Amino acid sequence: MNVRRFIYRVLKFAMNISTLLMIYKGLMVVTRSEHPIAVVLREGMEPALYNGDLLFLTNYQEDPIRTGEIIVFKLEGKEIPNVSRVIKVHERQNGTSKFLTKGDNNQVDDRGLYPPGQLWLTRKDVVGRAKGYVPYVGMVTILLNDYPKLKYPALVGLYFLIRRLCKYWASFILHFIPLDVDFDLN
Amino acid sequence: MHSIWTRANAVFAFTLSVLAAMTFAAFLTTAFNDNIAPVVIKSSNAQVKNVPNYSANRAKNDLASLNFDIQVDVSPVFNWNVKQLFLYLVAEYSTPLNPLNQVVLWDKIILRGDSPVVDVSSANPKYYFWDDGNGLLGNDNVTLVLRWNVIPNAGYLPLVQASGSHTVRFPSNYITGKF
């Protein structure tokens, strides 16, 4: 393998990775949520959302929170965000609101989960509101968390998946842009 | 050239692509439904008392009680991409303190295969109807509406309001003792 070919491979890999990163960051801009995609890790919303289901979140600040919405919120001092449903909203004249959540599968509201002294959630606690849902897809991340050794085969798998996707995209895009570049990504 | 692994890989990749395409098709075919159904809501026996809310700030807040009837048939909402409906009854009202209040009084999960007809009569609220302050006394414009969150097999998660609502008038005297 000559140097030129080696550099080409490295660049190709870097491009694949940065494409994924760009898509994720692009989603963050479009949805205005710092976590546009979230995996359900709790049983609180069964039977609507199970462990390992994937949620697509948006977080438009001008769009007010209303009852019935499934929201993802991050509490002070807690690492993992919670998924729950809004059951009470009180909105002041100036537009600020406070709200209370409860998981469909729980008998009581989430006040017990909030930090001591916090009775209500406010807009700043919200990471995103669930707009879309795909089952099972997040299972991979749960498996990776539970069995860390799976990370290495998964990384290899991810690499091949990215390569495959990039091949499709590249051929799709190059179909429309007649570039004078050799983009052979086989 | 065509080892068992290349074949397995090809089959796996193709399966994934087909599943992804089918899932996306299921989303596309149901994303633009309005998911509306008519509902009849009635209520009786509206009462208010003013007691300390120990679940929140321990201040004296208005706590209301009422009995309600709900009649709705959600079978038109169910299509091939509906896993579950989350029905919830909301009391919406405005007070001098908060121009918008929404309190969920009752909810029900209807899974695919469950009976789509809901007929609840003279039920009590499942959750306490606390106001944030004292805005329920004499409030004659508390609207009860039924909404649902459609949980698809995969796709968009819409919130829908059933057509039909009911207005509750609360008396202008507090009661003492039990509801």
PDB file of N, CA and C in Angstrom, chain A residues 9-57:
ATOM      1  N   ARG A   9      -7.294   6.847   2.282  1.00  0.00           N
ATOM      2  CA  ARG A   9      -8.170   6.089   3.196  1.00  0.00           C
ATOM      3  C   ARG A   9      -8.472   6.878   4.461  1.00  0.00           C
ATOM      4  N   VAL A  10      -7.400   7.451   5.046  1.00  0.00           N
ATOM      5  CA  VAL A  10      -7.573   8.211   6.281  1.00  0.00           C
ATOM      6  C   VAL A  10      -8.538   9.362   6.052  1.00  0.00           C
ATOM      7  N   LEU A  11      -8.335  10.074   4.950  1.00  0.00           N
ATOM      8  CA  LEU A  11      -9.200  11.217   4.652  1.00  0.00           C
ATOM      9  C   LEU A  11     -10.645  10.783   4.467  1.00  0.00           C
ATOM     10  N   LYS A  12     -10.815   9.657   3.808  1.00  0.00           N
ATOM     11  CA  LYS A  12     -12.151   9.140   3.551  1.00  0.00           C
ATOM     12  C   LYS A  12     -12.862   8.834   4.869  1.00  0.00           C
ATOM     13  N   PHE A  13     -12.106   8.188   5.782  1.00  0.00           N
ATOM     14  CA  PHE A  13     -12.689   7.848   7.080  1.00  0.00           C
ATOM     15  C   PHE A  13     -13.064   9.111   7.847  1.00  0.00           C
ATOM     16  N   ALA A  14     -12.134  10.086   7.837  1.00  0.00           N
ATOM     17  CA  ALA A  14     -12.394  11.346   8.540  1.00  0.00           C
ATOM     18  C   ALA A  14     -13.628  12.015   7.967  1.00  0.00           C
ATOM     19  N   MET A  15     -13.799  11.921   6.671  1.00  0.00           N
ATOM     20  CA  MET A  15     -14.945  12.554   6.042  1.00  0.00           C
ATOM     21  C   MET A  15     -16.244  11.860   6.448  1.00  0.00           C
ATOM     22  N   ASN A  16     -16.184  10.522   6.520  1.00  0.00           N
ATOM     23  CA  ASN A  16     -17.375   9.796   6.951  1.00  0.00           C
ATOM     24  C   ASN A  16     -17.796  10.218   8.352  1.00  0.00           C
ATOM     25  N   ILE A  17     -16.820  10.257   9.251  1.00  0.00           N
ATOM     26  CA  ILE A  17     -17.134  10.621  10.629  1.00  0.00           C
ATOM     27  C   ILE A  17     -17.680  12.035  10.698  1.00  0.00           C
ATOM     28  N   SER A  18     -17.033  12.953   9.980  1.00  0.00           N
ATOM     29  CA  SER A  18     -17.488  14.342  10.075  1.00  0.00           C
ATOM     30  C   SER A  18     -18.846  14.524   9.431  1.00  0.00           C
ATOM     31  N   THR A  19     -19.190  13.684   8.439  1.00  0.00           N
ATOM     32  CA  THR A  19     -20.539  13.769   7.865  1.00  0.00           C
ATOM     33  C   THR A  19     -21.580  13.457   8.931  1.00  0.00           C
ATOM     34  N   LEU A  20     -21.332  12.369   9.678  1.00  0.00           N
ATOM     35  CA  LEU A  20     -22.269  12.007  10.745  1.00  0.00           C
ATOM     36  C   LEU A  20     -22.393  13.136  11.756  1.00  0.00           C
ATOM     37  N   LEU A  21     -21.241  13.678  12.144  1.00  0.00           N
ATOM     38  CA  LEU A  21     -21.225  14.746  13.140  1.00  0.00           C
ATOM     39  C   LEU A  21     -21.999  15.953  12.626  1.00  0.00           C
ATOM     40  N   MET A  22     -21.797  16.263  11.331  1.00  0.00           N
ATOM     41  CA  MET A  22     -22.489  17.405  10.752  1.00  0.00           C
ATOM     42  C   MET A  22     -23.994  17.191  10.748  1.00  0.00           C
ATOM     43  N   ILE A  23     -24.417  15.961  10.467  1.00  0.00           N
ATOM     44  CA  ILE A  23     -25.851  15.677  10.468  1.00  0.00           C
ATOM     45  C   ILE A  23     -26.422  15.885  11.870  1.00  0.00           C
ATOM     46  N   TYR A  24     -25.696  15.380  12.872  1.00  0.00           N
ATOM     47  CA  TYR A  24     -26.185  15.511  14.247  1.00  0.00           C
ATOM     48  C   TYR A  24     -26.247  16.978  14.659  1.00  0.00           C
ATOM     49  N   LYS A  25     -25.170  17.712  14.361  1.00  0.00           N
ATOM     50  CA  LYS A  25     -25.138  19.133  14.723  1.00  0.00           C
ATOM     51  C   LYS A  25     -26.199  19.895  13.941  1.00  0.00           C
ATOM     52  N   GLY A  26     -26.407  19.493  12.693  1.00  0.00           N
ATOM     53  CA  GLY A  26     -27.442  20.121  11.888  1.00  0.00           C
ATOM     54  C   GLY A  26     -28.818  19.906  12.500  1.00  0.00           C
ATOM     55  N   LEU A  27     -29.047  18.677  12.994  1.00  0.00           N
ATOM     56  CA  LEU A  27     -30.310  18.381  13.675  1.00  0.00           C
ATOM     57  C   LEU A  27     -30.471  19.275  14.901  1.00  0.00           C
ATOM     58  N   MET A  28     -29.360  19.491  15.630  1.00  0.00           N
ATOM     59  CA  MET A  28     -29.428  20.343  16.813  1.00  0.00           C
ATOM     60  C   MET A  28     -29.868  21.748  16.440  1.00  0.00           C
ATOM     61  N   VAL A  29     -29.377  22.232  15.302  1.00  0.00           N
ATOM     62  CA  VAL A  29     -29.759  23.581  14.868  1.00  0.00           C
ATOM     63  C   VAL A  29     -31.224  23.605  14.466  1.00  0.00           C
ATOM     64  N   VAL A  30     -31.645  22.607  13.694  1.00  0.00           N
ATOM     65  CA  VAL A  30     -33.014  22.599  13.183  1.00  0.00           C
ATOM     66  C   VAL A  30     -34.023  22.410  14.313  1.00  0.00           C
ATOM     67  N   THR A  31     -33.749  21.506  15.256  1.00  0.00           N
ATOM     68  CA  THR A  31     -34.714  21.229  16.320  1.00  0.00           C
ATOM     69  C   THR A  31     -34.526  22.150  17.516  1.00  0.00           C
ATOM     70  N   ARG A  32     -33.406  22.855  17.558  1.00  0.00           N
ATOM     71  CA  ARG A  32     -33.037  23.737  18.668  1.00  0.00           C
ATOM     72  C   ARG A  32     -33.016  23.017  20.006  1.00  0.00           C
ATOM     73  N   SER A  33     -32.749  21.726  19.961  1.00  0.00           N
ATOM     74  CA  SER A  33     -32.623  20.971  21.201  1.00  0.00           C
ATOM     75  C   SER A  33     -31.193  20.460  21.282  1.00  0.00           C
ATOM     76  N   GLU A  34     -30.623  20.498  22.478  1.00  0.00           N
ATOM     77  CA  GLU A  34     -29.243  20.011  22.567  1.00  0.00           C
ATOM     78  C   GLU A  34     -29.190  18.496  22.463  1.00  0.00           C
ATOM     79  N   HIS A  35     -30.331  17.826  22.630  1.00  0.00           N
ATOM     80  CA  HIS A  35     -30.415  16.387  22.390  1.00  0.00           C
ATOM     81  C   HIS A  35     -31.547  16.121  21.408  1.00  0.00           C
ATOM     82  N   PRO A  36     -31.321  16.235  20.118  1.00  0.00           N
ATOM     83  CA  PRO A  36     -32.422  16.015  19.163  1.00  0.00           C
ATOM     84  C   PRO A  36     -32.900  14.565  19.133  1.00  0.00           C
ATOM     85  N   ILE A  37     -32.051  13.639  19.566  1.00  0.00           N
ATOM     86  CA  ILE A  37     -32.434  12.230  19.577  1.00  0.00           C
ATOM     87  C   ILE A  37     -32.180  11.694  20.980  1.00  0.00           C
ATOM     88  N   ALA A  38     -33.166  10.980  21.547  1.00  0.00           N
ATOM     89  CA  ALA A  38     -32.999  10.465  22.902  1.00  0.00           C
ATOM     90  C   ALA A  38     -33.467   9.020  22.956  1.00  0.00           C
ATOM     91  N   VAL A  39     -32.807   8.248  23.784  1.00  0.00           N
ATOM     92  CA  VAL A  39     -33.184   6.853  23.991  1.00  0.00           C
ATOM     93  C   VAL A  39     -33.894   6.741  25.338  1.00  0.00           C
ATOM     94  N   VAL A  40     -35.025   6.018  25.350  1.00  0.00           N
ATOM     95  CA  VAL A  40     -35.777   5.844  26.592  1.00  0.00           C
ATOM     96  C   VAL A  40     -35.046   4.825  27.468  1.00  0.00           C
ATOM     97  N   LEU A  41     -34.782   5.203  28.709  1.00  0.00           N
ATOM     98  CA  LEU A  41     -34.036   4.319  29.612  1.00  0.00           C
ATOM     99  C   LEU A  41     -34.836   3.960  30.853  1.00  0.00           C
ATOM    100  N   ARG A  42     -36.099   4.350  30.922  1.00  0.00           N
ATOM    101  CA  ARG A  42     -36.881   4.095  32.122  1.00  0.00           C
ATOM    102  C   ARG A  42     -38.214   3.460  31.764  1.00  0.00           C
ATOM    103  N   GLU A  43     -38.876   2.916  32.786  1.00  0.00           N
ATOM    104  CA  GLU A  43     -40.158   2.243  32.570  1.00  0.00           C
ATOM    105  C   GLU A  43     -41.343   3.175  32.815  1.00  0.00           C
ATOM    106  N   GLY A  44     -41.062   4.438  33.158  1.00  0.00           N
ATOM    107  CA  GLY A  44     -42.122   5.339  33.594  1.00  0.00           C
ATOM    108  C   GLY A  44     -43.194   5.632  32.566  1.00  0.00           C
ATOM    109  N   MET A  45     -42.909   5.438  31.280  1.00  0.00           N
ATOM    110  CA  MET A  45     -43.897   5.799  30.263  1.00  0.00           C
ATOM    111  C   MET A  45     -44.495   4.573  29.566  1.00  0.00           C
ATOM    112  N   GLU A  46     -44.257   3.372  30.080  1.00  0.00           N
ATOM    113  CA  GLU A  46     -44.898   2.198  29.490  1.00  0.00           C
ATOM    114  C   GLU A  46     -46.411   2.314  29.665  1.00  0.00           C
ATOM    115  N   PRO A  47     -47.240   1.812  28.761  1.00  0.00           N
ATOM    116  CA  PRO A  47     -46.879   1.048  27.562  1.00  0.00           C
ATOM    117  C   PRO A  47     -46.670   1.893  26.303  1.00  0.00           C
ATOM    118  N   ALA A  48     -46.517   3.206  26.444  1.00  0.00           N
ATOM    119  CA  ALA A  48     -46.278   4.019  25.244  1.00  0.00           C
ATOM    120  C   ALA A  48     -44.821   3.903  24.813  1.00  0.00           C
ATOM    121  N   LEU A  49     -43.927   4.105  25.751  1.00  0.00           N
ATOM    122  CA  LEU A  49     -42.500   4.093  25.444  1.00  0.00           C
ATOM    123  C   LEU A  49     -41.820   3.031  26.295  1.00  0.00           C
ATOM    124  N   TYR A  50     -41.073   2.156  25.641  1.00  0.00           N
ATOM    125  CA  TYR A  50     -40.345   1.116  26.350  1.00  0.00           C
ATOM    126  C   TYR A  50     -38.861   1.436  26.323  1.00  0.00           C
ATOM    127  N   ASN A  51     -38.138   0.747  27.190  1.00  0.00           N
ATOM    128  CA  ASN A  51     -36.687   0.801  27.181  1.00  0.00           C
ATOM    129  C   ASN A  51     -36.158   0.578  25.778  1.00  0.00           C
ATOM    130  N   GLY A  52     -35.271   1.458  25.334  1.00  0.00           N
ATOM    131  CA  GLY A  52     -34.636   1.235  24.043  1.00  0.00           C
ATOM    132  C   GLY A  52     -35.384   1.849  22.879  1.00  0.00           C
ATOM    133  N   ASP A  53     -36.525   2.488  23.132  1.00  0.00           N
ATOM    134  CA  ASP A  53     -37.214   3.194  22.048  1.00  0.00           C
ATOM    135  C   ASP A  53     -36.520   4.529  21.807  1.00  0.00           C
ATOM    136  N   LEU A  54     -36.645   5.012  20.581  1.00  0.00           N
ATOM    137  CA  LEU A  54     -35.945   6.227  20.193  1.00  0.00           C
ATOM    138  C   LEU A  54     -36.950   7.361  20.053  1.00  0.00           C
ATOM    139  N   LEU A  55     -36.612   8.533  20.606  1.00  0.00           N
ATOM    140  CA  LEU A  55     -37.482   9.691  20.503  1.00  0.00           C
ATOM    141  C   LEU A  55     -36.786  10.792  19.719  1.00  0.00           C
ATOM    142  N   PHE A  56     -37.540  11.478  18.879  1.00  0.00           N
ATOM    143  CA  PHE A  56     -37.027  12.671  18.214  1.00  0.00           C
ATOM    144  C   PHE A  56     -37.590  13.887  18.932  1.00  0.00           C
ATOM    145  N   LEU A  57     -36.709  14.777  19.349  1.00  0.00           N
ATOM    146  CA  LEU A  57     -37.129  15.894  20.189  1.00  0.00           C
ATOM    147  C   LEU A  57     -36.956  17.218  19.464  1.00  0.00           C
TER     148      LEU A  57
END
